[in-house]
CSV table of C-alpha atoms and ligand atoms in Angstrom, one decimal:
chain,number,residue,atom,x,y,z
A,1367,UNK,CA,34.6,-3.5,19.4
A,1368,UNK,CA,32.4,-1.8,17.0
A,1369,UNK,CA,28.8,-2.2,16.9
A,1370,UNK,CA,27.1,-3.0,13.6
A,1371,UNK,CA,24.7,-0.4,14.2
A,1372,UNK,CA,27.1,2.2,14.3
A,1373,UNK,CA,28.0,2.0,10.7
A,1374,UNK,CA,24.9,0.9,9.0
A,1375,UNK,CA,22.4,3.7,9.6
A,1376,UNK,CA,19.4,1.1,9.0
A,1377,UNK,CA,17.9,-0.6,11.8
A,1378,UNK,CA,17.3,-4.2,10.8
A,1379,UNK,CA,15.7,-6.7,13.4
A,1380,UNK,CA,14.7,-9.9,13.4
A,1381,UNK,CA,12.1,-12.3,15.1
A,1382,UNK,CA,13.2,-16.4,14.7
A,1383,UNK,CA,11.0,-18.6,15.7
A,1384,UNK,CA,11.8,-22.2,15.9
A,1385,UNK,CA,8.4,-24.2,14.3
A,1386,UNK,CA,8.4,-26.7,16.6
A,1387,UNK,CA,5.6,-25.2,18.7
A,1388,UNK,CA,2.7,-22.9,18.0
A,1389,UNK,CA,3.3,-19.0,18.9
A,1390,UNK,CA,2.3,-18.0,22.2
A,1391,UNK,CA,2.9,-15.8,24.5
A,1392,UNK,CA,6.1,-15.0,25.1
A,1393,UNK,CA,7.3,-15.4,21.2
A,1394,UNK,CA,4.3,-12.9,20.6
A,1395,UNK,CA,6.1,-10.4,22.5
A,1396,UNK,CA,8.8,-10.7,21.3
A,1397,UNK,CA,7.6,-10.5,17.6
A,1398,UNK,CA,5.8,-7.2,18.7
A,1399,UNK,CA,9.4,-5.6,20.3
A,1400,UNK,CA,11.2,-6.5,17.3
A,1401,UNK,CA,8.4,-5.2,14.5
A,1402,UNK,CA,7.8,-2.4,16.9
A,1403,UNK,CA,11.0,-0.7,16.8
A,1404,UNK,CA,11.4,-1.3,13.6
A,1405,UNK,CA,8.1,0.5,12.8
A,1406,UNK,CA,9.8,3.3,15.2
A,1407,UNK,CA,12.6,3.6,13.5
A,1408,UNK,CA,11.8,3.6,10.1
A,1409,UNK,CA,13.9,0.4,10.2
A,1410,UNK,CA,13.3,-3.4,8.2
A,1411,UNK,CA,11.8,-6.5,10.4
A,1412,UNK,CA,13.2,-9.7,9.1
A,1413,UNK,CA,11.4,-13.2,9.8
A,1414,UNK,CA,13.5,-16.0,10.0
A,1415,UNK,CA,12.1,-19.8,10.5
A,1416,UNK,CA,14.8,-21.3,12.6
A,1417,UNK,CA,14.1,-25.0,11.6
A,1418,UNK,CA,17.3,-26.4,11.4
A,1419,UNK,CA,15.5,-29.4,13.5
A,1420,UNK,CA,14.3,-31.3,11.1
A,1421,UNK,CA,12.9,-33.9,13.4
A,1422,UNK,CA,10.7,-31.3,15.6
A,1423,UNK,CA,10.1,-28.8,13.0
A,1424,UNK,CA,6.5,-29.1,11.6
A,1425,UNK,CA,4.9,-27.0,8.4
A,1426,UNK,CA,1.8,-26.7,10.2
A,1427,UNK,CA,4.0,-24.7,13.1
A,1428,UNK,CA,5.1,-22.7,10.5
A,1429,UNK,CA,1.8,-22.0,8.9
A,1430,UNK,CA,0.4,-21.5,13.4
A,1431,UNK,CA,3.3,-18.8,13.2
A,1432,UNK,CA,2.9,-16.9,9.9
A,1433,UNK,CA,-0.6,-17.0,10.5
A,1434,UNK,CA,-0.7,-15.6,13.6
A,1435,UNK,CA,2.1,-13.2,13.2
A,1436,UNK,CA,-0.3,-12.0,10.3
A,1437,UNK,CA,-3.0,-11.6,12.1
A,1438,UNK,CA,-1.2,-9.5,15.3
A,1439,UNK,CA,-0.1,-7.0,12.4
A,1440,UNK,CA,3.4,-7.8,12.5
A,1441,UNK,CA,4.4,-7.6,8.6
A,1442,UNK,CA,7.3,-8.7,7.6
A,1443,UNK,CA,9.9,-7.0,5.3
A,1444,UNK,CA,12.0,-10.4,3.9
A,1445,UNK,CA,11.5,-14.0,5.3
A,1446,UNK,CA,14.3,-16.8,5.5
A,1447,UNK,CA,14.1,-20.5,6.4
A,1448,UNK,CA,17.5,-21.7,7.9
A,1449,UNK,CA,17.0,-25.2,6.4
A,1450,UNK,CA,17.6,-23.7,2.8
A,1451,UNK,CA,20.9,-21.9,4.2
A,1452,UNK,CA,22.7,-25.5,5.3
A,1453,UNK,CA,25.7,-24.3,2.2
A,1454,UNK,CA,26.3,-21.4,3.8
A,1455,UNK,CA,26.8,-22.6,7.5
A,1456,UNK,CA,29.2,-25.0,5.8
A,1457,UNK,CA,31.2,-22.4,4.2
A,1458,UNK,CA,31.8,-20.4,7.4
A,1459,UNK,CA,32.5,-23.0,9.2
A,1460,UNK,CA,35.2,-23.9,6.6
A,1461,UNK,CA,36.5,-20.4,6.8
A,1462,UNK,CA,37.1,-21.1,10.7
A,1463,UNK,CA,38.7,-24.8,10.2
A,1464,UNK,CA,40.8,-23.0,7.2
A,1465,UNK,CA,42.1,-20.2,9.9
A,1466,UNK,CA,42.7,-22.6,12.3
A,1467,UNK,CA,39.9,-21.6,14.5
A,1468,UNK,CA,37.9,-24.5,14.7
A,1469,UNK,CA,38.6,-28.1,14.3
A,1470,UNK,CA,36.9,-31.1,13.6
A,1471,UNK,CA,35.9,-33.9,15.3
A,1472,UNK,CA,35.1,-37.8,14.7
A,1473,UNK,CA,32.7,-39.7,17.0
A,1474,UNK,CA,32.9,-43.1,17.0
A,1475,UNK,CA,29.1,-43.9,16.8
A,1476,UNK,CA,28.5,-41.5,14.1
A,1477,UNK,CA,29.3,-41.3,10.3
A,1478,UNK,CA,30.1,-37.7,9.5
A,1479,UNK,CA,32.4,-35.3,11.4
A,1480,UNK,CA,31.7,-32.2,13.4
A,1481,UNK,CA,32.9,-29.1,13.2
A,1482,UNK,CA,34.0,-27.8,16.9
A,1483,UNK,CA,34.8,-24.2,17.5
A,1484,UNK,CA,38.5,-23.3,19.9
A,1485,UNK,CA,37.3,-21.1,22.9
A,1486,UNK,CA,40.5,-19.3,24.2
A,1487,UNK,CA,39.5,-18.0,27.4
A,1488,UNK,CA,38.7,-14.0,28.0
A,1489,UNK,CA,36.3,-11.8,29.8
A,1490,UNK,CA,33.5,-11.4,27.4
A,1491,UNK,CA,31.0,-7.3,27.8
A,1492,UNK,CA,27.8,-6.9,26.6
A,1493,UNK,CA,26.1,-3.5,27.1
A,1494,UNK,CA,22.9,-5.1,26.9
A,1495,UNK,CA,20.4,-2.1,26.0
A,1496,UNK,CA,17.5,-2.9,28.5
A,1497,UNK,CA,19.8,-4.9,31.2
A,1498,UNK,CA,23.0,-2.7,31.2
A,1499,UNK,CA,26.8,-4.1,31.6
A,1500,UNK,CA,27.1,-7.8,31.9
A,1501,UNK,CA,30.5,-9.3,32.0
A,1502,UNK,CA,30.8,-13.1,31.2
A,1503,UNK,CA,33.9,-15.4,31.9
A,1504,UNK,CA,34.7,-17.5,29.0
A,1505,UNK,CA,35.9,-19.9,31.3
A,1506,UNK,CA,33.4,-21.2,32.1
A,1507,UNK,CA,32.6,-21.7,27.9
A,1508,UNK,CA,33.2,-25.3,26.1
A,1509,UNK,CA,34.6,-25.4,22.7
A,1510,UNK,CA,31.4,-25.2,20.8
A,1511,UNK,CA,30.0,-27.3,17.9
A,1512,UNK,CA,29.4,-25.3,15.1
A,1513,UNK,CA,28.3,-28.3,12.3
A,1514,UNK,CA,27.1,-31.5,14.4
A,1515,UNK,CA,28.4,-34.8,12.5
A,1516,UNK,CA,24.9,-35.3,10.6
A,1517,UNK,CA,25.6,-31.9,8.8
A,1518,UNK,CA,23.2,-29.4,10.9
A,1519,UNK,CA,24.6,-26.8,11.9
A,1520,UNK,CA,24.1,-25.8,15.8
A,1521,UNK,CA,21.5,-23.1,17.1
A,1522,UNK,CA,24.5,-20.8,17.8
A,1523,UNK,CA,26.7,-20.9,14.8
A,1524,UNK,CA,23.1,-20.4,12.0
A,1525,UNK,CA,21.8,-17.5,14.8
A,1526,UNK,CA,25.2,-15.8,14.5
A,1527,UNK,CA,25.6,-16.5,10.7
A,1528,UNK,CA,22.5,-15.2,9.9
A,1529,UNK,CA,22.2,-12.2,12.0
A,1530,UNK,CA,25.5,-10.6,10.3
A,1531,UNK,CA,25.0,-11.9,6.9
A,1532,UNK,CA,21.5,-10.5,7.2
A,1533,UNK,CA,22.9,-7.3,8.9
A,1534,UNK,CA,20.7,-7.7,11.8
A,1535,UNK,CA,21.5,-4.3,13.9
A,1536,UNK,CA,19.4,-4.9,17.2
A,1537,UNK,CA,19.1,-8.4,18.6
A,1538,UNK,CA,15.7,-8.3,20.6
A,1539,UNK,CA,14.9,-11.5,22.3
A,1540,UNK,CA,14.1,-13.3,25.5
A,1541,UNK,CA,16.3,-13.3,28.1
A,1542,UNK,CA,16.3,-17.1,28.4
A,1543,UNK,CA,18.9,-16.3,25.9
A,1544,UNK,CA,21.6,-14.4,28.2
A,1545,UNK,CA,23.8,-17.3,28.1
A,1546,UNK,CA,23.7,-18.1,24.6
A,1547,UNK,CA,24.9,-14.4,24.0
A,1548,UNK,CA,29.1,-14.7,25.0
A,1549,UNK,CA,28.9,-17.9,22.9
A,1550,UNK,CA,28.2,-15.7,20.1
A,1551,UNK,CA,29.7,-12.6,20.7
A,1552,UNK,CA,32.9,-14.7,20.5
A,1553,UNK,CA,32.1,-16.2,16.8
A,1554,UNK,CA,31.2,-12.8,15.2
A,1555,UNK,CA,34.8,-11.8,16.3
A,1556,UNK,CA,35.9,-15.2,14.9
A,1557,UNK,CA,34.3,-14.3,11.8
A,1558,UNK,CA,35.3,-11.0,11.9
A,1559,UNK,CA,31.4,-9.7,11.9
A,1560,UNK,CA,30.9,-6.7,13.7
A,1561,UNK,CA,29.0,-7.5,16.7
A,1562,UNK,CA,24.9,-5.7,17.0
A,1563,UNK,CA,23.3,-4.5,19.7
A,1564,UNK,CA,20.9,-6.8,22.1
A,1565,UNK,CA,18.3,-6.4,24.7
A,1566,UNK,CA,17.2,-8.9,26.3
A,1567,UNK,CA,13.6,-8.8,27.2
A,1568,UNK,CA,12.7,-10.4,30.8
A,1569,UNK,CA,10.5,-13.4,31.5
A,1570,UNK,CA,7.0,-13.1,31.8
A,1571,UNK,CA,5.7,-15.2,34.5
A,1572,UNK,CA,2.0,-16.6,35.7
A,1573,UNK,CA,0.4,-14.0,38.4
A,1574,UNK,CA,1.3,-16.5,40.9
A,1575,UNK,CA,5.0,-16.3,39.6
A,1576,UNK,CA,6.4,-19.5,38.2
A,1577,UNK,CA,6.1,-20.4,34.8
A,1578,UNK,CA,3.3,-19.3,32.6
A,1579,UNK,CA,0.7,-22.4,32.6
A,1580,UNK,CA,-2.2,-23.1,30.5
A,1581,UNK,CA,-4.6,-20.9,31.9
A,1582,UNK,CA,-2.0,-18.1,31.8
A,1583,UNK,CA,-0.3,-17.6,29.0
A,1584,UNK,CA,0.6,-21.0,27.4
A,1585,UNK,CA,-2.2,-20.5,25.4
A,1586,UNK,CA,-1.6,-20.3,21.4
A,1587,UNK,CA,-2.1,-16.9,20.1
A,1588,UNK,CA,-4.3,-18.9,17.0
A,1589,UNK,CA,-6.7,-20.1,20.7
A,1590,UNK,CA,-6.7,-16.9,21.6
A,1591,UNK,CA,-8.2,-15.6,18.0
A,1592,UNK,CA,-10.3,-18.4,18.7
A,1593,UNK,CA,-11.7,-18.1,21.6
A,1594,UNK,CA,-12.2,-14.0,20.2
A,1595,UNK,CA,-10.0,-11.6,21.6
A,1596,UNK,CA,-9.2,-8.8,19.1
A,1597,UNK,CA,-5.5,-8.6,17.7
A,1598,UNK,CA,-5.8,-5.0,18.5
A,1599,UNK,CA,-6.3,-5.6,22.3
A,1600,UNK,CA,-4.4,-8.5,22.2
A,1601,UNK,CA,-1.4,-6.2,21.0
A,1602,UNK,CA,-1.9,-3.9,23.5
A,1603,UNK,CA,-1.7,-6.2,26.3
A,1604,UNK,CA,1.4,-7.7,24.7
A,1605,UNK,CA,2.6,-4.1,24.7
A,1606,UNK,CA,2.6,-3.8,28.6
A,1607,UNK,CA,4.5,-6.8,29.0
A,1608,UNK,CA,7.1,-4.9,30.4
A,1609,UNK,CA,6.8,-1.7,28.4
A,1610,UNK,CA,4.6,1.4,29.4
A,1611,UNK,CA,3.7,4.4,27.2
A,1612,UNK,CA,3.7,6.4,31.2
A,1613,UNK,CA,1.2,8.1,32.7
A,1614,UNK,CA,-0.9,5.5,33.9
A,1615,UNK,CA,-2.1,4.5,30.3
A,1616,UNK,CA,-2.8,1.3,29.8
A,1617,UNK,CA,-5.3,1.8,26.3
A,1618,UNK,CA,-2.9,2.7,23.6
A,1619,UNK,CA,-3.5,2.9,19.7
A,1620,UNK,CA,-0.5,0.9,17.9
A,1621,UNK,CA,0.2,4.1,15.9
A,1622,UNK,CA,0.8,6.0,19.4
A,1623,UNK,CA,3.0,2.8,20.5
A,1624,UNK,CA,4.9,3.6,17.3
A,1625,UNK,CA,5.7,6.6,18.0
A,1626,UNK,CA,6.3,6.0,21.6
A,1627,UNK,CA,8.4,3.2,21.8
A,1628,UNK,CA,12.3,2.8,22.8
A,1629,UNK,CA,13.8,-0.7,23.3
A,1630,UNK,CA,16.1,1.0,25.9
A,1631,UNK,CA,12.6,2.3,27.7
A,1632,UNK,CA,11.5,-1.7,28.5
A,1633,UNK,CA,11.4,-2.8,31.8
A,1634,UNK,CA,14.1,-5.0,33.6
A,1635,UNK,CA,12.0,-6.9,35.9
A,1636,UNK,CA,9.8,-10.0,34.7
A,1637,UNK,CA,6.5,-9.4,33.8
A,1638,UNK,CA,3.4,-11.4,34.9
A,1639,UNK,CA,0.7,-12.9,32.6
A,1640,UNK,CA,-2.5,-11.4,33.9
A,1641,UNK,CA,-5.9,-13.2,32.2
A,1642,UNK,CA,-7.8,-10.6,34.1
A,1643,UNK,CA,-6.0,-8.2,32.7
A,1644,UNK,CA,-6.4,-8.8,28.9
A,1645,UNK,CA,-9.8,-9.5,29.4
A,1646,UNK,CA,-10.6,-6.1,30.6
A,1647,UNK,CA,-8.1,-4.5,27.9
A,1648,UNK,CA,-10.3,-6.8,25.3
A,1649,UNK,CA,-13.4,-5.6,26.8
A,1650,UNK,CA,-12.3,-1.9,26.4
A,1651,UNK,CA,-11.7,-2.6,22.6
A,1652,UNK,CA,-15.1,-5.0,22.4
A,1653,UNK,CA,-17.2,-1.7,23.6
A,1654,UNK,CA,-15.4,0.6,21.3
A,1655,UNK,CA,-15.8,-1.6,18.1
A,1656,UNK,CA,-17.9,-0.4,15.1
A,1657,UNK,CA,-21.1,-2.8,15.1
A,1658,UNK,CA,-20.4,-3.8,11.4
A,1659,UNK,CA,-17.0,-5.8,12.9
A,1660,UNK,CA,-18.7,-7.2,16.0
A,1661,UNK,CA,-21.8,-8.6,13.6
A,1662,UNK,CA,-19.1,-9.9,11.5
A,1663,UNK,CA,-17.5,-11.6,14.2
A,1664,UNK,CA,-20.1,-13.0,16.2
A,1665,UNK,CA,-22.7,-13.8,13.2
A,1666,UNK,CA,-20.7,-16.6,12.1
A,1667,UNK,CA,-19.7,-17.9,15.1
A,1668,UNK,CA,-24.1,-18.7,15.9
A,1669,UNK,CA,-24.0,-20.1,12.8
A,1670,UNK,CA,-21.5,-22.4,13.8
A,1671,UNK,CA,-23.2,-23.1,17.3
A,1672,UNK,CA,-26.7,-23.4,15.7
A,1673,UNK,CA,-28.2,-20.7,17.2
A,1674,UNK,CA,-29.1,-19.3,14.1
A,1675,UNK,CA,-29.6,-20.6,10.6
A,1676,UNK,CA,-27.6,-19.4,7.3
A,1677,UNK,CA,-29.3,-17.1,5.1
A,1678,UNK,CA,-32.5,-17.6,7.4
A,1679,UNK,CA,-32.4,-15.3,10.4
A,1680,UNK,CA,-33.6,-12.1,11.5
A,1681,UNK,CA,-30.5,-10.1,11.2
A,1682,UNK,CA,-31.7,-6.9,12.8
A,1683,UNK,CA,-32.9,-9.0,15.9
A,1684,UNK,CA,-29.3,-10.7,16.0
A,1685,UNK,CA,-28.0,-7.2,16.3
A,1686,UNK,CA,-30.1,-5.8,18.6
A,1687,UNK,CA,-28.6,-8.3,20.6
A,1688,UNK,CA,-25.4,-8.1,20.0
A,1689,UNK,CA,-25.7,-4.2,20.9
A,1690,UNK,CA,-27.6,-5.3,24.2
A,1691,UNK,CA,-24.4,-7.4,25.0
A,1692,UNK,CA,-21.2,-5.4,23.5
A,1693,UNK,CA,-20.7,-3.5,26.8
A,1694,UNK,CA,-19.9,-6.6,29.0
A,1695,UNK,CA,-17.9,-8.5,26.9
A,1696,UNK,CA,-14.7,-9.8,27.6
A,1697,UNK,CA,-14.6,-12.1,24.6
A,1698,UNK,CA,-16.6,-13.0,21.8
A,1699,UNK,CA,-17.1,-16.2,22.8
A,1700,UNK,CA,-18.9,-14.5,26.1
A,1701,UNK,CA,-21.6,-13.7,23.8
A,1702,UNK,CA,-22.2,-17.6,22.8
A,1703,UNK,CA,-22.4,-18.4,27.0
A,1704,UNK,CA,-23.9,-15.2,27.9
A,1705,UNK,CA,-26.6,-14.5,24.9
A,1706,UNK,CA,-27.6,-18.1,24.6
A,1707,UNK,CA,-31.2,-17.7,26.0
A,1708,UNK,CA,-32.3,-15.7,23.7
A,1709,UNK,CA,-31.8,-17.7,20.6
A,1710,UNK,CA,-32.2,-22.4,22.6
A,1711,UNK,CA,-35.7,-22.7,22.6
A,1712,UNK,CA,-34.5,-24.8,25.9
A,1713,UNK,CA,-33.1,-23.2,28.1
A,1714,UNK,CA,-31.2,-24.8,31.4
A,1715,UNK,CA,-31.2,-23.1,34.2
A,1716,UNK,CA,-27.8,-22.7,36.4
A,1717,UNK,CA,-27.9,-24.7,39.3
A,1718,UNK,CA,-26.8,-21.5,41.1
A,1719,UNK,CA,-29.6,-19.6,39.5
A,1720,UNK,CA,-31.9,-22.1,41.0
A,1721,UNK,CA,-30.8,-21.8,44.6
A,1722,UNK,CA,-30.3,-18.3,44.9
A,1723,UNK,CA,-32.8,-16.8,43.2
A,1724,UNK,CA,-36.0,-19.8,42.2
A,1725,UNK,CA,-36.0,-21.4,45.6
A,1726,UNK,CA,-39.1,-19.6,46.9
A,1727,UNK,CA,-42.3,-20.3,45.5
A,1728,UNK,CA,-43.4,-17.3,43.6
A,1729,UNK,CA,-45.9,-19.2,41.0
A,1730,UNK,CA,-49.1,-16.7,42.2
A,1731,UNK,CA,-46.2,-13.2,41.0
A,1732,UNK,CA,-45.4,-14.9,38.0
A,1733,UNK,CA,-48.6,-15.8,36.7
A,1734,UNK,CA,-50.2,-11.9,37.9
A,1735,UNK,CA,-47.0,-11.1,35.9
A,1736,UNK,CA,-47.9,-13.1,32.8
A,1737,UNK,CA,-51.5,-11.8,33.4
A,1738,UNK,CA,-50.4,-8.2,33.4
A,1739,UNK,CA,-47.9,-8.9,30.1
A,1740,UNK,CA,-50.6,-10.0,28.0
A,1741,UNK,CA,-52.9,-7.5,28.9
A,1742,UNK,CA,-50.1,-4.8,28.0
A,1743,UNK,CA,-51.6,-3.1,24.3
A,1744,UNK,CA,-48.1,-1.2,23.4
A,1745,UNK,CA,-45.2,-3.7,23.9
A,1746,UNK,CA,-42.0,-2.0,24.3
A,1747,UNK,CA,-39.6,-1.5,27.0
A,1748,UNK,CA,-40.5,1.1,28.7
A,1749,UNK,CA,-44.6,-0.2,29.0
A,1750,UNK,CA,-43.0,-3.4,29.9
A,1751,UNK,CA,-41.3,-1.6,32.9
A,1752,UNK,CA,-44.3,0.8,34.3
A,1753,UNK,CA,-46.5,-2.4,34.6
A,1754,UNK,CA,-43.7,-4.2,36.1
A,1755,UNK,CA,-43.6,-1.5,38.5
A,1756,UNK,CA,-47.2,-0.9,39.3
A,1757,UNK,CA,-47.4,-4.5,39.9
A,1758,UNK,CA,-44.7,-4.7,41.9
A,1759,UNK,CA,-46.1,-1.5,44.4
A,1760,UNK,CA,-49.7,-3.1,44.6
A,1761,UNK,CA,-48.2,-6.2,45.9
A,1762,UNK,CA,-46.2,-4.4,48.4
A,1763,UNK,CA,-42.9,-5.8,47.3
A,1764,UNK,CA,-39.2,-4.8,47.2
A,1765,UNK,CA,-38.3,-4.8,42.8
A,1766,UNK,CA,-35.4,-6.4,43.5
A,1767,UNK,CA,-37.8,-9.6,45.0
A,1768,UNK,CA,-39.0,-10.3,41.6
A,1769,UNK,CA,-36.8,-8.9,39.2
A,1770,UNK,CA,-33.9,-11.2,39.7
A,1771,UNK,CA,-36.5,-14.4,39.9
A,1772,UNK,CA,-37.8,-13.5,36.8
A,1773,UNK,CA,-35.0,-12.7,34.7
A,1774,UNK,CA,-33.4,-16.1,36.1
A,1775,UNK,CA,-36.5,-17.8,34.9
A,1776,UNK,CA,-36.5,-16.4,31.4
A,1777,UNK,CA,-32.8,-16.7,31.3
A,1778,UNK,CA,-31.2,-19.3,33.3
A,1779,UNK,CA,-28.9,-17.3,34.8
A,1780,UNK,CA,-28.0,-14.7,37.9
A,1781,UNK,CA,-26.8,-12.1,35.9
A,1782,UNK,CA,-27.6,-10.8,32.6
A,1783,UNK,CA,-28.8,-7.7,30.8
A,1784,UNK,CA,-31.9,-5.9,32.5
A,1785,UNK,CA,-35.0,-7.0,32.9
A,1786,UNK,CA,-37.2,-5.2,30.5
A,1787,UNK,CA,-34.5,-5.6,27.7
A,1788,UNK,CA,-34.8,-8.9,28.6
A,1789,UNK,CA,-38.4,-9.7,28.3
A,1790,UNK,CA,-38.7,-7.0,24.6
A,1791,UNK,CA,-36.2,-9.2,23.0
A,1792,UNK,CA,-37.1,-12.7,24.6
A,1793,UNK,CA,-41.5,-11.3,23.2
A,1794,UNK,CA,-44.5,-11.9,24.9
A,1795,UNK,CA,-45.3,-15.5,24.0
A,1796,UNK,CA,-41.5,-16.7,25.0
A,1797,UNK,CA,-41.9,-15.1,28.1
A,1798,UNK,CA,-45.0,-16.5,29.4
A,1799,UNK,CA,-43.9,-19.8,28.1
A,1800,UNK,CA,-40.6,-19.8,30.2
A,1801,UNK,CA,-42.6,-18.6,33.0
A,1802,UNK,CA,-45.1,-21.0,33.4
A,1803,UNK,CA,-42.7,-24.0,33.0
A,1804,UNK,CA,-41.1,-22.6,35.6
A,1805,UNK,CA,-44.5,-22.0,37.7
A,1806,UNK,CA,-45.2,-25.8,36.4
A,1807,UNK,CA,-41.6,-26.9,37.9
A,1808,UNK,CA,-41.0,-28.8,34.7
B,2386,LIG,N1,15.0,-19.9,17.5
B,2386,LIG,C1,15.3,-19.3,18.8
B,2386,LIG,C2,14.1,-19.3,19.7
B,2386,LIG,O1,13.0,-19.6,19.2
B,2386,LIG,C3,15.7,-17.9,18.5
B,2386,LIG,C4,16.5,-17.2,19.5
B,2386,LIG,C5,17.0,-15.9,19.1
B,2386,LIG,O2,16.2,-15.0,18.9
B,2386,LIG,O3,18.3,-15.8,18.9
B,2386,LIG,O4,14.2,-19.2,20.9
């Protein structure tokens, strides 16, 4: 057997994605494997919309998946829809009924006839690249349909048409695919293709094992640009699904990945989808983001929420906010929960707020703090914290006593950005008004 890649010195790959579902996950990854070692090796990455389905298959899939693919980076080199290629299914098939290879078939319930491919039984190798030697018995393989009776041809047949008459060298794809792979191993030698390489990725599972749900990795990657993770860190996390660039790393520039990256390097064993996990990565990207990209993302996004109005807000105040918050972000959309106080004019306060931290009376600290604010002559952070202090040390209390009561009054919440920060951004007069609704429980 002679493997296509062996004679043609360019690596071509290919991701095909069926449009009858939006990109997640797991086709992500794969999209990233294949573009990736093309990128590596100087090789093409080919696109092909497997929507042969015309039933399931939806354009606004195909827009979810161009769009998205776009947006993770993954350029493409050509692009092909399998539903304009019906003629040339047909005239392969044709060459296999002509050869005697395949035969066709008459239902009684339907009108046209189908086109069934002769398994002679053999022991079929693959030297998968990532999995090693498997051995399958074509025994255990039915004579396949290659053209069902309405005309379509099967997933099988177009997948192995199309990969050698688009000289696909490396098959990279999921390994819920192992079983489709002797199937089509035995039609390019029908066809007299030579037969490319493949690796099979493994699964990726929820951190609980089991399928990804929902909350794991489910999730469209157009809901994840939603919701606002970068495509940078987003590609980075897809990137350890079962690949590592060693040493620990777990940041890594795409360009570095690039230059990296071996299919033959990825991991055997399944990965798990880790939420945790991305958020961090996203977080690492968040803090390291020029401000001009953060403003850019976030800015619109209070417009939408009404935090702020179009062409009439204080844009230096929005990003001295933003800069307050880039540290701790996981998402963007953090920013929306987390910032919110300083742009409602009513604020809620978390029930959890309320009992851990505003269940004691402290009305007589709070107004001697109000007292003390409006008194101050320079207002900036660091006056705001010396009276805080002072005040704090002639009362005899422990800081911590008042600082989290306070901040969860002007806030609404347990956690947040410090104190002082807090109260120079939030200004005198919203501070004392905060404060004494909360002194006046209303
Ligand atoms: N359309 C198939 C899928 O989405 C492609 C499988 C393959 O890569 O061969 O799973």
């Amino acid at each position: 057997m002679t493997y296509a890649s062996e004679v043609t010195s360019m690596i071509r790959v290919r991701f095909a994605p069926s449009p009858t579902g939006n990109l997640h996950i797991g086709g992500s990854r794969t999209a990233l494997f294949n573009w990736l070692y093309a990128q590596a090796k100087n090789g093409k990455f080919i696109l092909r919309i497997e929507d042969t389905d015309k039933l399931r298959s939806k354009q606004e899939f195909v827009n979810e998946i161009l769009d998205s693919l776009k947006w993770l980076g993954f350029n493409w080199d050509e692009i092909y829809y399998q539903s304009q290629r019906f003629a040339l299914y047909k005239q392969f098939a044709q060459k296999l009924l002509d050869e005697g290879k395949a035969y066709t078939e008459k239902l009684p319930d339907k009108e046209g006839e189908a086109i069934i491919f002769k398994v002679t039984p053999q022991k079929i190798k693959l030297n998968d690249l990532i999995r090693g030697n498997i051995e399958f018995e074509a025994e255990t393989i039915k004579n396949q349909v290659l053209i069902k009776s309405d005309g379509t041809p099967t997933y099988n047949f177009a997948c192995v048409v199309d990969d050698a008459t688009m000289n696909i060298t490396h098959i990279i794809r999921g390994e819920d695919h192992i079983s489709n792979t002797p199937k089509q191993i035995l039609l390019y030698e029908a066809l007299g293709f030579k037969v490319p390489e493949f690796a099979h990725l493994p699964l990726i599972m929820g951190t609980e094992g089991g399928r990804l749900s929902k909350r794991t990795g489910a999730t469209a990657i157009s809901d994840f640009r939603k919701i606002g993770y970068l495509s940078e860190a987003l590609v980075n996390y897809l990137l350890l699904l079962s690949w590592s660039p060693g040493e620990n790393r777990e940041v890594i520039d795409i360009n570095e990945a690039i230059k990296l990256f071996d299919v033959k390097d990825v991991n055997k064993t399944a990965a798990a989808f880790d939420l945790d996990k991305l958020n961090w990565i996203n977080n690492q990207y968040l803090k390291k983001e020029p401000l001009e990209k953060l403003n850019s993302l976030i800015i619109p996004l209070l417009i939408e929420n009404n935090y702020i109005q179009k062409d009439n807000f204080d844009k230096n105040y929005v990003i001295s906010i933003i800069k307050l918050f880039q540290a701790r972000l996981s998402t963007i959309n953090d920013f929306l929960d987390w910032a919110n106080f300083f742009f409602l004019k009513d604020i809620e306060i978390e029930e959890k707020a309320k009992e851990k931290l505003l269940s004691r009376d402290l009305s007589k600290e709070f107004k001697l703090f109000i007292e003390r604010l409006g008194m101050l002559e320079k207002f900036d952070i660091e006056t705001i914290e010396t009276s805080f202090r002072e005040m704090v040390k002639e009362l005899g209390l422990e800081t911590k006593t008042l600082i989290h009561p306070i901040r969860a009054a002007l806030t609404g919440k347990t956690i947040g950005p410090g104190l002082f920060e807090v109260i120079y951004y939030l200004g005198k007069e919203r501070v004392k008004e905060r404060l004494e609704k909360w002194i006046n429980k209303e």
